[in-house]
mmCIF file with all atom_site columns, C-alpha atoms in Angstrom:
data_model
loop_
_atom_site.group_PDB
_atom_site.id
_atom_site.type_symbol
_atom_site.label_atom_id
_atom_site.label_alt_id
_atom_site.label_comp_id
_atom_site.label_asym_id
_atom_site.label_entity_id
_atom_site.label_seq_id
_atom_site.pdbx_PDB_ins_code
_atom_site.Cartn_x
_atom_site.Cartn_y
_atom_site.Cartn_z
_atom_site.occupancy
_atom_site.B_iso_or_equiv
_atom_site.pdbx_formal_charge
_atom_site.auth_seq_id
_atom_site.auth_comp_id
_atom_site.auth_asym_id
_atom_site.auth_atom_id
_atom_site.pdbx_PDB_model_num
ATOM 1   C CA . UNK A 1 1   ? 159.982 91.260  87.157  1.00 84.00 ? 47  UNK A CA 1
ATOM 2   C CA . UNK A 1 2   ? 160.924 92.701  90.245  1.00 87.00 ? 48  UNK A CA 1
ATOM 3   C CA . UNK A 1 3   ? 164.031 90.712  90.637  1.00 88.00 ? 49  UNK A CA 1
ATOM 4   C CA . UNK A 1 4   ? 164.840 91.203  86.882  1.00 89.00 ? 50  UNK A CA 1
ATOM 5   C CA . UNK A 1 5   ? 164.678 94.988  87.336  1.00 94.00 ? 51  UNK A CA 1
ATOM 6   C CA . UNK A 1 6   ? 166.895 95.113  90.572  1.00 94.00 ? 52  UNK A CA 1
ATOM 7   C CA . UNK A 1 7   ? 169.347 93.090  88.675  1.00 94.00 ? 53  UNK A CA 1
ATOM 8   C CA . UNK A 1 8   ? 169.341 95.007  85.675  1.00 94.00 ? 54  UNK A CA 1
ATOM 9   C CA . UNK A 1 9   ? 169.775 98.448  87.868  1.00 96.00 ? 55  UNK A CA 1
ATOM 10  C CA . UNK A 1 10  ? 172.712 96.929  89.750  1.00 96.00 ? 56  UNK A CA 1
ATOM 11  C CA . UNK A 1 11  ? 174.185 96.044  86.686  1.00 95.00 ? 57  UNK A CA 1
ATOM 12  C CA . UNK A 1 12  ? 173.809 99.560  85.184  1.00 95.00 ? 58  UNK A CA 1
ATOM 13  C CA . UNK A 1 13  ? 175.125 100.998 88.279  1.00 96.00 ? 59  UNK A CA 1
ATOM 14  C CA . UNK A 1 14  ? 178.278 98.479  88.766  1.00 95.00 ? 60  UNK A CA 1
ATOM 15  C CA . UNK A 1 15  ? 176.917 97.392  92.143  1.00 96.00 ? 61  UNK A CA 1
ATOM 16  C CA . UNK A 1 16  ? 177.566 93.859  93.327  1.00 96.00 ? 62  UNK A CA 1
ATOM 17  C CA . UNK A 1 17  ? 174.988 93.844  96.098  1.00 97.00 ? 63  UNK A CA 1
ATOM 18  C CA . UNK A 1 18  ? 171.120 94.491  96.289  1.00 97.00 ? 64  UNK A CA 1
ATOM 19  C CA . UNK A 1 19  ? 169.769 94.773  99.849  1.00 97.00 ? 65  UNK A CA 1
ATOM 20  C CA . UNK A 1 20  ? 166.129 94.407  100.988 1.00 94.00 ? 66  UNK A CA 1
ATOM 21  C CA . UNK A 1 21  ? 164.502 94.764  104.143 1.00 93.00 ? 67  UNK A CA 1
ATOM 22  C CA . UNK A 1 22  ? 162.548 91.500  104.304 1.00 95.00 ? 68  UNK A CA 1
ATOM 23  C CA . UNK A 1 23  ? 161.195 90.929  107.839 1.00 96.00 ? 69  UNK A CA 1
ATOM 24  C CA . UNK A 1 24  ? 160.331 87.571  110.106 1.00 97.00 ? 70  UNK A CA 1
ATOM 25  C CA . UNK A 1 25  ? 157.009 88.404  109.495 1.00 96.00 ? 71  UNK A CA 1
ATOM 26  C CA . UNK A 1 26  ? 157.514 88.357  105.550 1.00 95.00 ? 72  UNK A CA 1
ATOM 27  C CA . UNK A 1 27  ? 159.405 84.881  106.512 1.00 96.00 ? 73  UNK A CA 1
ATOM 28  C CA . UNK A 1 28  ? 156.179 83.547  108.628 1.00 97.00 ? 74  UNK A CA 1
ATOM 29  C CA . UNK A 1 29  ? 153.796 84.380  105.547 1.00 95.00 ? 75  UNK A CA 1
ATOM 30  C CA . UNK A 1 30  ? 156.055 82.691  103.027 1.00 94.00 ? 76  UNK A CA 1
ATOM 31  C CA . UNK A 1 31  ? 156.143 79.500  105.022 1.00 95.00 ? 77  UNK A CA 1
ATOM 32  C CA . UNK A 1 32  ? 152.587 79.448  105.672 1.00 94.00 ? 78  UNK A CA 1
ATOM 33  C CA . UNK A 1 33  ? 152.020 80.320  102.428 1.00 91.00 ? 79  UNK A CA 1
ATOM 34  C CA . UNK A 1 34  ? 153.848 77.730  100.848 1.00 87.00 ? 80  UNK A CA 1
ATOM 35  C CA . UNK A 1 35  ? 152.523 75.261  103.320 1.00 89.00 ? 81  UNK A CA 1
ATOM 36  C CA . UNK A 1 36  ? 148.888 75.834  101.534 1.00 86.00 ? 82  UNK A CA 1
ATOM 37  C CA . UNK A 1 37  ? 150.314 75.658  98.119  1.00 79.00 ? 83  UNK A CA 1
ATOM 38  C CA . UNK A 1 38  ? 152.085 72.337  98.888  1.00 75.00 ? 84  UNK A CA 1
ATOM 39  C CA . UNK A 1 39  ? 155.953 72.540  98.787  1.00 78.00 ? 85  UNK A CA 1
ATOM 40  C CA . UNK A 1 40  ? 158.823 70.457  99.692  1.00 77.00 ? 86  UNK A CA 1
ATOM 41  C CA . UNK A 1 41  ? 161.440 70.567  102.629 1.00 83.00 ? 87  UNK A CA 1
ATOM 42  C CA . UNK A 1 42  ? 163.296 73.184  100.528 1.00 81.00 ? 88  UNK A CA 1
ATOM 43  C CA . UNK A 1 43  ? 160.026 75.521  100.353 1.00 84.00 ? 89  UNK A CA 1
ATOM 44  C CA . UNK A 1 44  ? 159.269 75.115  103.856 1.00 91.00 ? 90  UNK A CA 1
ATOM 45  C CA . UNK A 1 45  ? 162.919 77.258  104.542 1.00 92.00 ? 91  UNK A CA 1
ATOM 46  C CA . UNK A 1 46  ? 161.012 79.992  103.661 1.00 93.00 ? 92  UNK A CA 1
ATOM 47  C CA . UNK A 1 47  ? 162.990 82.804  102.007 1.00 92.00 ? 93  UNK A CA 1
ATOM 48  C CA . UNK A 1 48  ? 166.754 82.668  101.735 1.00 91.00 ? 94  UNK A CA 1
ATOM 49  C CA . UNK A 1 49  ? 169.022 85.272  103.179 1.00 93.00 ? 95  UNK A CA 1
ATOM 50  C CA . UNK A 1 50  ? 171.294 85.284  99.976  1.00 93.00 ? 96  UNK A CA 1
ATOM 51  C CA . UNK A 1 51  ? 169.848 84.908  96.560  1.00 89.00 ? 97  UNK A CA 1
ATOM 52  C CA . UNK A 1 52  ? 171.896 85.070  93.520  1.00 88.00 ? 98  UNK A CA 1
ATOM 53  C CA . UNK A 1 53  ? 170.426 87.539  91.073  1.00 89.00 ? 99  UNK A CA 1
ATOM 54  C CA . UNK A 1 54  ? 173.236 87.212  88.176  1.00 85.00 ? 100 UNK A CA 1
ATOM 55  C CA . UNK A 1 55  ? 176.729 86.295  87.792  1.00 87.00 ? 101 UNK A CA 1
ATOM 56  C CA . UNK A 1 56  ? 177.729 89.304  89.298  1.00 91.00 ? 102 UNK A CA 1
ATOM 57  C CA . UNK A 1 57  ? 174.835 90.652  91.535  1.00 94.00 ? 103 UNK A CA 1
ATOM 58  C CA . UNK A 1 58  ? 173.838 88.895  94.786  1.00 95.00 ? 104 UNK A CA 1
ATOM 59  C CA . UNK A 1 59  ? 170.727 89.664  96.790  1.00 96.00 ? 105 UNK A CA 1
ATOM 60  C CA . UNK A 1 60  ? 171.074 90.071  100.520 1.00 97.00 ? 106 UNK A CA 1
ATOM 61  C CA . UNK A 1 61  ? 168.298 90.102  103.030 1.00 97.00 ? 107 UNK A CA 1
ATOM 62  C CA . UNK A 1 62  ? 170.014 91.098  106.712 1.00 97.00 ? 108 UNK A CA 1
ATOM 63  C CA . UNK A 1 63  ? 166.623 91.817  108.469 1.00 96.00 ? 109 UNK A CA 1
ATOM 64  C CA . UNK A 1 64  ? 165.144 88.077  108.446 1.00 95.00 ? 110 UNK A CA 1
ATOM 65  C CA . UNK A 1 65  ? 165.472 87.858  112.160 1.00 94.00 ? 111 UNK A CA 1
ATOM 66  C CA . UNK A 1 66  ? 163.678 90.874  112.858 1.00 96.00 ? 112 UNK A CA 1
ATOM 67  C CA . UNK A 1 67  ? 159.736 91.683  113.281 1.00 96.00 ? 113 UNK A CA 1
ATOM 68  C CA . UNK A 1 68  ? 158.404 94.232  111.128 1.00 94.00 ? 114 UNK A CA 1
ATOM 69  C CA . UNK A 1 69  ? 157.275 95.980  114.271 1.00 94.00 ? 115 UNK A CA 1
ATOM 70  C CA . UNK A 1 70  ? 160.869 96.437  115.452 1.00 96.00 ? 116 UNK A CA 1
ATOM 71  C CA . UNK A 1 71  ? 161.775 98.307  112.295 1.00 95.00 ? 117 UNK A CA 1
ATOM 72  C CA . UNK A 1 72  ? 158.809 100.201 112.407 1.00 94.00 ? 118 UNK A CA 1
ATOM 73  C CA . UNK A 1 73  ? 159.205 101.476 116.159 1.00 96.00 ? 119 UNK A CA 1
ATOM 74  C CA . UNK A 1 74  ? 163.120 101.823 115.152 1.00 96.00 ? 120 UNK A CA 1
ATOM 75  C CA . UNK A 1 75  ? 162.474 104.310 111.962 1.00 95.00 ? 121 UNK A CA 1
ATOM 76  C CA . UNK A 1 76  ? 159.772 106.000 114.171 1.00 95.00 ? 122 UNK A CA 1
ATOM 77  C CA . UNK A 1 77  ? 162.494 106.642 117.401 1.00 97.00 ? 123 UNK A CA 1
ATOM 78  C CA . UNK A 1 78  ? 164.409 108.618 114.302 1.00 97.00 ? 124 UNK A CA 1
ATOM 79  C CA . UNK A 1 79  ? 161.717 110.354 113.132 1.00 97.00 ? 125 UNK A CA 1
ATOM 80  C CA . UNK A 1 80  ? 162.590 108.764 109.726 1.00 96.00 ? 126 UNK A CA 1
ATOM 81  C CA . UNK A 1 81  ? 159.567 108.674 107.374 1.00 94.00 ? 127 UNK A CA 1
ATOM 82  C CA . UNK A 1 82  ? 159.361 105.550 105.118 1.00 92.00 ? 128 UNK A CA 1
ATOM 83  C CA . UNK A 1 83  ? 156.971 104.441 102.251 1.00 90.00 ? 129 UNK A CA 1
ATOM 84  C CA . UNK A 1 84  ? 154.064 102.269 102.770 1.00 88.00 ? 130 UNK A CA 1
ATOM 85  C CA . UNK A 1 85  ? 152.828 100.008 99.868  1.00 89.00 ? 131 UNK A CA 1
ATOM 86  C CA . UNK A 1 86  ? 149.075 100.520 99.761  1.00 91.00 ? 132 UNK A CA 1
ATOM 87  C CA . UNK A 1 87  ? 148.688 97.260  97.603  1.00 91.00 ? 133 UNK A CA 1
ATOM 88  C CA . UNK A 1 88  ? 149.907 95.172  101.122 1.00 89.00 ? 134 UNK A CA 1
ATOM 89  C CA . UNK A 1 89  ? 146.409 96.494  102.401 1.00 89.00 ? 135 UNK A CA 1
ATOM 90  C CA . UNK A 1 90  ? 144.178 94.677  99.507  1.00 90.00 ? 136 UNK A CA 1
ATOM 91  C CA . UNK A 1 91  ? 143.033 91.598  100.845 1.00 88.00 ? 137 UNK A CA 1
ATOM 92  C CA . UNK A 1 92  ? 141.893 89.889  97.694  1.00 87.00 ? 138 UNK A CA 1
ATOM 93  C CA . UNK A 1 93  ? 145.534 89.071  97.326  1.00 88.00 ? 139 UNK A CA 1
ATOM 94  C CA . UNK A 1 94  ? 145.963 85.844  99.069  1.00 88.00 ? 140 UNK A CA 1
ATOM 95  C CA . UNK A 1 95  ? 149.075 86.841  100.635 1.00 89.00 ? 141 UNK A CA 1
ATOM 96  C CA . UNK A 1 96  ? 147.502 89.522  102.179 1.00 91.00 ? 142 UNK A CA 1
ATOM 97  C CA . UNK A 1 97  ? 144.644 87.746  103.449 1.00 93.00 ? 143 UNK A CA 1
ATOM 98  C CA . UNK A 1 98  ? 146.893 85.226  105.363 1.00 94.00 ? 144 UNK A CA 1
ATOM 99  C CA . UNK A 1 99  ? 148.986 88.469  106.468 1.00 94.00 ? 145 UNK A CA 1
ATOM 100 C CA . UNK A 1 100 ? 145.698 90.571  108.108 1.00 93.00 ? 146 UNK A CA 1
ATOM 101 C CA . UNK A 1 101 ? 142.941 87.633  108.546 1.00 94.00 ? 147 UNK A CA 1
ATOM 102 C CA . UNK A 1 102 ? 144.411 84.233  109.028 1.00 95.00 ? 148 UNK A CA 1
ATOM 103 C CA . UNK A 1 103 ? 147.474 84.688  111.363 1.00 95.00 ? 149 UNK A CA 1
ATOM 104 C CA . UNK A 1 104 ? 145.971 87.079  113.790 1.00 95.00 ? 150 UNK A CA 1
ATOM 105 C CA . UNK A 1 105 ? 142.934 84.571  113.754 1.00 96.00 ? 151 UNK A CA 1
ATOM 106 C CA . UNK A 1 106 ? 145.805 81.757  114.238 1.00 96.00 ? 152 UNK A CA 1
ATOM 107 C CA . UNK A 1 107 ? 147.347 83.448  116.982 1.00 95.00 ? 153 UNK A CA 1
ATOM 108 C CA . UNK A 1 108 ? 144.150 84.354  118.652 1.00 96.00 ? 154 UNK A CA 1
ATOM 109 C CA . UNK A 1 109 ? 142.207 81.307  118.648 1.00 95.00 ? 155 UNK A CA 1
ATOM 110 C CA . UNK A 1 110 ? 144.818 78.954  118.324 1.00 96.00 ? 156 UNK A CA 1
ATOM 111 C CA . UNK A 1 111 ? 148.520 79.449  119.310 1.00 95.00 ? 157 UNK A CA 1
ATOM 112 C CA . UNK A 1 112 ? 149.349 82.939  120.574 1.00 95.00 ? 158 UNK A CA 1
ATOM 113 C CA . UNK A 1 113 ? 153.071 81.901  119.467 1.00 96.00 ? 159 UNK A CA 1
ATOM 114 C CA . UNK A 1 114 ? 152.066 80.853  115.940 1.00 96.00 ? 160 UNK A CA 1
ATOM 115 C CA . UNK A 1 115 ? 154.904 83.283  114.161 1.00 96.00 ? 161 UNK A CA 1
ATOM 116 C CA . UNK A 1 116 ? 157.584 81.779  116.436 1.00 96.00 ? 162 UNK A CA 1
ATOM 117 C CA . UNK A 1 117 ? 156.525 78.171  115.747 1.00 96.00 ? 163 UNK A CA 1
ATOM 118 C CA . UNK A 1 118 ? 156.487 78.829  111.720 1.00 96.00 ? 164 UNK A CA 1
ATOM 119 C CA . UNK A 1 119 ? 159.798 80.416  112.374 1.00 96.00 ? 165 UNK A CA 1
ATOM 120 C CA . UNK A 1 120 ? 161.018 77.395  114.032 1.00 96.00 ? 166 UNK A CA 1
ATOM 121 C CA . UNK A 1 121 ? 159.541 75.283  111.405 1.00 96.00 ? 167 UNK A CA 1
ATOM 122 C CA . UNK A 1 122 ? 161.842 76.987  108.604 1.00 95.00 ? 168 UNK A CA 1
ATOM 123 C CA . UNK A 1 123 ? 164.838 76.841  110.632 1.00 95.00 ? 169 UNK A CA 1
ATOM 124 C CA . UNK A 1 124 ? 164.794 73.311  111.010 1.00 95.00 ? 170 UNK A CA 1
ATOM 125 C CA . UNK A 1 125 ? 163.661 72.514  107.525 1.00 94.00 ? 171 UNK A CA 1
ATOM 126 C CA . UNK A 1 126 ? 166.637 74.691  106.836 1.00 92.00 ? 172 UNK A CA 1
ATOM 127 C CA . UNK A 1 127 ? 169.209 72.286  108.730 1.00 93.00 ? 173 UNK A CA 1
ATOM 128 C CA . UNK A 1 128 ? 167.101 69.186  107.162 1.00 92.00 ? 174 UNK A CA 1
ATOM 129 C CA . UNK A 1 129 ? 167.478 70.776  103.936 1.00 89.00 ? 175 UNK A CA 1
ATOM 130 C CA . UNK A 1 130 ? 171.334 71.150  104.294 1.00 89.00 ? 176 UNK A CA 1
ATOM 131 C CA . UNK A 1 131 ? 171.635 67.478  104.424 1.00 89.00 ? 177 UNK A CA 1
ATOM 132 C CA . UNK A 1 132 ? 169.598 66.817  101.723 1.00 90.00 ? 178 UNK A CA 1
ATOM 133 C CA . UNK A 1 133 ? 171.355 69.497  99.387  1.00 89.00 ? 179 UNK A CA 1
ATOM 134 C CA . UNK A 1 134 ? 174.281 67.758  99.440  1.00 90.00 ? 180 UNK A CA 1
ATOM 135 C CA . UNK A 1 135 ? 172.729 64.554  98.405  1.00 92.00 ? 181 UNK A CA 1
ATOM 136 C CA . UNK A 1 136 ? 170.792 66.105  95.266  1.00 91.00 ? 182 UNK A CA 1
ATOM 137 C CA . UNK A 1 137 ? 173.751 68.136  94.442  1.00 91.00 ? 183 UNK A CA 1
ATOM 138 C CA . UNK A 1 138 ? 175.907 65.176  94.036  1.00 92.00 ? 184 UNK A CA 1
ATOM 139 C CA . UNK A 1 139 ? 173.003 63.042  92.006  1.00 92.00 ? 185 UNK A CA 1
ATOM 140 C CA . UNK A 1 140 ? 172.769 66.309  90.005  1.00 91.00 ? 186 UNK A CA 1
ATOM 141 C CA . UNK A 1 141 ? 176.468 66.370  88.873  1.00 91.00 ? 187 UNK A CA 1
ATOM 142 C CA . UNK A 1 142 ? 175.896 62.646  87.492  1.00 91.00 ? 188 UNK A CA 1
ATOM 143 C CA . UNK A 1 143 ? 173.191 63.752  85.369  1.00 90.00 ? 189 UNK A CA 1
ATOM 144 C CA . UNK A 1 144 ? 174.141 65.270  82.042  1.00 88.00 ? 190 UNK A CA 1
ATOM 145 C CA . UNK A 1 145 ? 172.436 68.489  81.962  1.00 90.00 ? 191 UNK A CA 1
ATOM 146 C CA . UNK A 1 146 ? 172.322 70.634  79.055  1.00 89.00 ? 192 UNK A CA 1
ATOM 147 C CA . UNK A 1 147 ? 170.972 74.357  79.911  1.00 86.00 ? 193 UNK A CA 1
ATOM 148 C CA . UNK A 1 148 ? 169.968 77.449  77.975  1.00 84.00 ? 194 UNK A CA 1
ATOM 149 C CA . UNK A 1 149 ? 168.094 80.358  79.410  1.00 80.00 ? 195 UNK A CA 1
ATOM 150 C CA . UNK A 1 150 ? 164.358 78.901  78.369  1.00 87.00 ? 196 UNK A CA 1
ATOM 151 C CA . UNK A 1 151 ? 165.356 75.513  77.885  1.00 91.00 ? 197 UNK A CA 1
ATOM 152 C CA . UNK A 1 152 ? 167.228 72.561  79.380  1.00 93.00 ? 198 UNK A CA 1
ATOM 153 C CA . UNK A 1 153 ? 167.502 68.905  78.952  1.00 92.00 ? 199 UNK A CA 1
ATOM 154 C CA . UNK A 1 154 ? 168.506 66.500  81.465  1.00 93.00 ? 200 UNK A CA 1
ATOM 155 C CA . UNK A 1 155 ? 169.918 62.687  81.396  1.00 93.00 ? 201 UNK A CA 1
ATOM 156 C CA . UNK A 1 156 ? 167.805 61.006  84.055  1.00 91.00 ? 202 UNK A CA 1
ATOM 157 C CA . UNK A 1 157 ? 169.473 57.695  83.595  1.00 90.00 ? 203 UNK A CA 1
ATOM 158 C CA . UNK A 1 158 ? 171.287 57.889  87.184  1.00 90.00 ? 204 UNK A CA 1
ATOM 159 C CA . UNK A 1 159 ? 167.657 58.988  88.611  1.00 91.00 ? 205 UNK A CA 1
ATOM 160 C CA . UNK A 1 160 ? 165.957 55.613  88.200  1.00 87.00 ? 206 UNK A CA 1
ATOM 161 C CA . UNK A 1 161 ? 166.813 54.054  91.331  1.00 88.00 ? 207 UNK A CA 1
ATOM 162 C CA . UNK A 1 162 ? 166.814 57.584  93.404  1.00 91.00 ? 208 UNK A CA 1
ATOM 163 C CA . UNK A 1 163 ? 164.461 57.741  95.851  1.00 91.00 ? 209 UNK A CA 1
ATOM 164 C CA . UNK A 1 164 ? 161.380 59.944  94.620  1.00 89.00 ? 210 UNK A CA 1
ATOM 165 C CA . UNK A 1 165 ? 162.288 62.601  97.489  1.00 89.00 ? 211 UNK A CA 1
ATOM 166 C CA . UNK A 1 166 ? 165.584 63.170  96.002  1.00 91.00 ? 212 UNK A CA 1
ATOM 167 C CA . UNK A 1 167 ? 164.150 63.340  92.255  1.00 92.00 ? 213 UNK A CA 1
ATOM 168 C CA . UNK A 1 168 ? 161.554 66.032  93.388  1.00 90.00 ? 214 UNK A CA 1
ATOM 169 C CA . UNK A 1 169 ? 164.228 68.353  95.032  1.00 88.00 ? 215 UNK A CA 1
ATOM 170 C CA . UNK A 1 170 ? 166.552 67.482  92.188  1.00 91.00 ? 216 UNK A CA 1
ATOM 171 C CA . UNK A 1 171 ? 163.856 69.121  89.990  1.00 92.00 ? 217 UNK A CA 1
ATOM 172 C CA . UNK A 1 172 ? 163.469 71.706  92.138  1.00 87.00 ? 218 UNK A CA 1
ATOM 173 C CA . UNK A 1 173 ? 167.174 72.528  92.371  1.00 87.00 ? 219 UNK A CA 1
ATOM 174 C CA . UNK A 1 174 ? 167.039 72.541  88.645  1.00 90.00 ? 220 UNK A CA 1
ATOM 175 C CA . UNK A 1 175 ? 164.490 75.284  88.570  1.00 88.00 ? 221 UNK A CA 1
ATOM 176 C CA . UNK A 1 176 ? 166.440 77.485  90.908  1.00 84.00 ? 222 UNK A CA 1
ATOM 177 C CA . UNK A 1 177 ? 169.583 77.039  88.609  1.00 85.00 ? 223 UNK A CA 1
ATOM 178 C CA . UNK A 1 178 ? 167.122 78.178  85.678  1.00 87.00 ? 224 UNK A CA 1
ATOM 179 C CA . UNK A 1 179 ? 165.862 81.032  87.544  1.00 81.00 ? 225 UNK A CA 1
ATOM 180 C CA . UNK A 1 180 ? 162.240 79.872  86.963  1.00 85.00 ? 226 UNK A CA 1
ATOM 181 C CA . UNK A 1 181 ? 159.170 81.027  88.779  1.00 80.00 ? 227 UNK A CA 1
ATOM 182 C CA . UNK A 1 182 ? 158.328 78.326  91.348  1.00 78.00 ? 228 UNK A CA 1
ATOM 183 C CA . UNK A 1 183 ? 155.340 80.074  92.922  1.00 73.00 ? 229 UNK A CA 1
ATOM 184 C CA . UNK A 1 184 ? 152.807 77.948  90.762  1.00 79.00 ? 230 UNK A CA 1
ATOM 185 C CA . UNK A 1 185 ? 154.922 74.871  91.243  1.00 83.00 ? 231 UNK A CA 1
ATOM 186 C CA . UNK A 1 186 ? 153.132 72.707  93.966  1.00 80.00 ? 232 UNK A CA 1
ATOM 187 C CA . UNK A 1 187 ? 153.710 69.127  95.379  1.00 81.00 ? 233 UNK A CA 1
ATOM 188 C CA . UNK A 1 188 ? 151.620 67.692  92.667  1.00 86.00 ? 234 UNK A CA 1
ATOM 189 C CA . UNK A 1 189 ? 153.192 69.426  89.750  1.00 89.00 ? 235 UNK A CA 1
ATOM 190 C CA . UNK A 1 190 ? 156.805 68.210  91.233  1.00 88.00 ? 236 UNK A CA 1
ATOM 191 C CA . UNK A 1 191 ? 155.099 64.778  91.588  1.00 89.00 ? 237 UNK A CA 1
ATOM 192 C CA . UNK A 1 192 ? 153.976 64.542  88.065  1.00 90.00 ? 238 UNK A CA 1
ATOM 193 C CA . UNK A 1 193 ? 157.625 66.089  87.062  1.00 90.00 ? 239 UNK A CA 1
ATOM 194 C CA . UNK A 1 194 ? 159.452 62.981  88.996  1.00 90.00 ? 240 UNK A CA 1
ATOM 195 C CA . UNK A 1 195 ? 157.154 60.429  87.536  1.00 90.00 ? 241 UNK A CA 1
ATOM 196 C CA . UNK A 1 196 ? 158.385 60.955  84.036  1.00 90.00 ? 242 UNK A CA 1
ATOM 197 C CA . UNK A 1 197 ? 161.757 59.676  85.457  1.00 89.00 ? 243 UNK A CA 1
ATOM 198 C CA . UNK A 1 198 ? 160.032 55.907  85.998  1.00 83.00 ? 244 UNK A CA 1
ATOM 199 C CA . UNK A 1 199 ? 158.016 56.187  82.500  1.00 77.00 ? 245 UNK A CA 1
ATOM 200 C CA . UNK A 1 200 ? 159.249 52.718  80.710  1.00 70.00 ? 246 UNK A CA 1
ATOM 201 C CA . UNK A 1 201 ? 160.756 52.978  77.373  1.00 60.00 ? 247 UNK A CA 1
ATOM 202 C CA . UNK A 1 202 ? 158.276 54.141  74.471  1.00 58.00 ? 248 UNK A CA 1
ATOM 203 C CA . UNK A 1 203 ? 156.621 56.886  72.666  1.00 66.00 ? 249 UNK A CA 1
ATOM 204 C CA . UNK A 1 204 ? 157.818 60.508  73.940  1.00 72.00 ? 250 UNK A CA 1
ATOM 205 C CA . UNK A 1 205 ? 155.716 61.548  76.879  1.00 84.00 ? 251 UNK A CA 1
ATOM 206 C CA . UNK A 1 206 ? 154.856 64.990  77.652  1.00 88.00 ? 252 UNK A CA 1
ATOM 207 C CA . UNK A 1 207 ? 153.137 67.049  80.152  1.00 91.00 ? 253 UNK A CA 1
ATOM 208 C CA . UNK A 1 208 ? 152.352 70.893  80.937  1.00 90.00 ? 254 UNK A CA 1
ATOM 209 C CA . UNK A 1 209 ? 153.490 72.704  83.936  1.00 91.00 ? 255 UNK A CA 1
ATOM 210 C CA . UNK A 1 210 ? 153.104 76.156  85.138  1.00 86.00 ? 256 UNK A CA 1
ATOM 211 C CA . UNK A 1 211 ? 155.326 78.570  83.544  1.00 79.00 ? 257 UNK A CA 1
ATOM 212 C CA . UNK A 1 212 ? 154.304 77.525  81.363  1.00 88.00 ? 258 UNK A CA 1
ATOM 213 C CA . UNK A 1 213 ? 156.765 74.842  81.189  1.00 91.00 ? 259 UNK A CA 1
ATOM 214 C CA . UNK A 1 214 ? 156.579 71.809  78.770  1.00 92.00 ? 260 UNK A CA 1
ATOM 215 C CA . UNK A 1 215 ? 158.504 68.710  80.117  1.00 93.00 ? 261 UNK A CA 1
ATOM 216 C CA . UNK A 1 216 ? 158.873 65.861  77.253  1.00 92.00 ? 262 UNK A CA 1
ATOM 217 C CA . UNK A 1 217 ? 160.425 62.224  78.355  1.00 91.00 ? 263 UNK A CA 1
ATOM 218 C CA . UNK A 1 218 ? 162.168 60.989  75.299  1.00 88.00 ? 264 UNK A CA 1
ATOM 219 C CA . UNK A 1 219 ? 164.528 57.785  75.838  1.00 87.00 ? 265 UNK A CA 1
ATOM 220 C CA . UNK A 1 220 ? 166.728 58.917  78.736  1.00 88.00 ? 266 UNK A CA 1
ATOM 221 C CA . UNK A 1 221 ? 166.347 62.602  78.407  1.00 91.00 ? 267 UNK A CA 1
ATOM 222 C CA . UNK A 1 222 ? 163.670 64.931  79.615  1.00 92.00 ? 268 UNK A CA 1
ATOM 223 C CA . UNK A 1 223 ? 163.782 68.201  77.778  1.00 93.00 ? 269 UNK A CA 1
ATOM 224 C CA . UNK A 1 224 ? 162.081 71.183  79.380  1.00 93.00 ? 270 UNK A CA 1
ATOM 225 C CA . UNK A 1 225 ? 161.163 74.283  77.626  1.00 93.00 ? 271 UNK A CA 1
ATOM 226 C CA . UNK A 1 226 ? 159.337 77.443  78.734  1.00 90.00 ? 272 UNK A CA 1
ATOM 227 C CA . UNK A 1 227 ? 157.489 80.036  77.063  1.00 81.00 ? 273 UNK A CA 1
ATOM 228 C CA . UNK A 1 228 ? 157.775 83.365  78.277  1.00 66.00 ? 274 UNK A CA 1
ATOM 229 C CA . UNK A 1 229 ? 154.258 85.118  79.100  1.00 53.00 ? 275 UNK A CA 1
ATOM 230 C CA . UNK A 1 230 ? 154.926 87.864  76.551  1.00 47.00 ? 276 UNK A CA 1
ATOM 231 C CA . UNK A 1 231 ? 155.984 85.175  73.625  1.00 43.00 ? 277 UNK A CA 1
#
């Protein structure tokens, strides 16, 4: 919803770019959160520096290498007031629990450089993903894909002999192409989806994924349809 609003506002103003102040701390929290949720190599990269919001609008994050404390110190040196979102202090949100409780405990009890270690993991995962992504992109191009906003179908014949890792990452790639939410999709969900590719010919097979997204295997096709929460 937040990115939909940013995209709509940018398009209304005729702006090509939206710039946010996500910092290295946000990156650390994201990587750790995704580890708990269950993620693949692409998820371990953390927050991307650039995200396409629409055909003519891109989101940029230029502060991902800067710690939050550095940003606050700089603003204070300028006597520049800034807005603090009070919801970030509410620890019943899992993300805030990680920020206010888990990360300080990990730093105090296990590794004082835990944030640096997680950032390094994100960097290495990004380098690894760049190699995998080339293969996934070529594999995706071999599949016949027919896509709309809330539904798509993909011919999975080229995927039947592909490595399961590549199949999972290909569906992850498809989710991003569709701009569907990834937050509730963990390893188990990607594994279930990839398993549809190897189902033997027979009656249509169907599973329900977060979103909610219905995935239905019918012959050589997997058909995906998403029901919007307000539908």
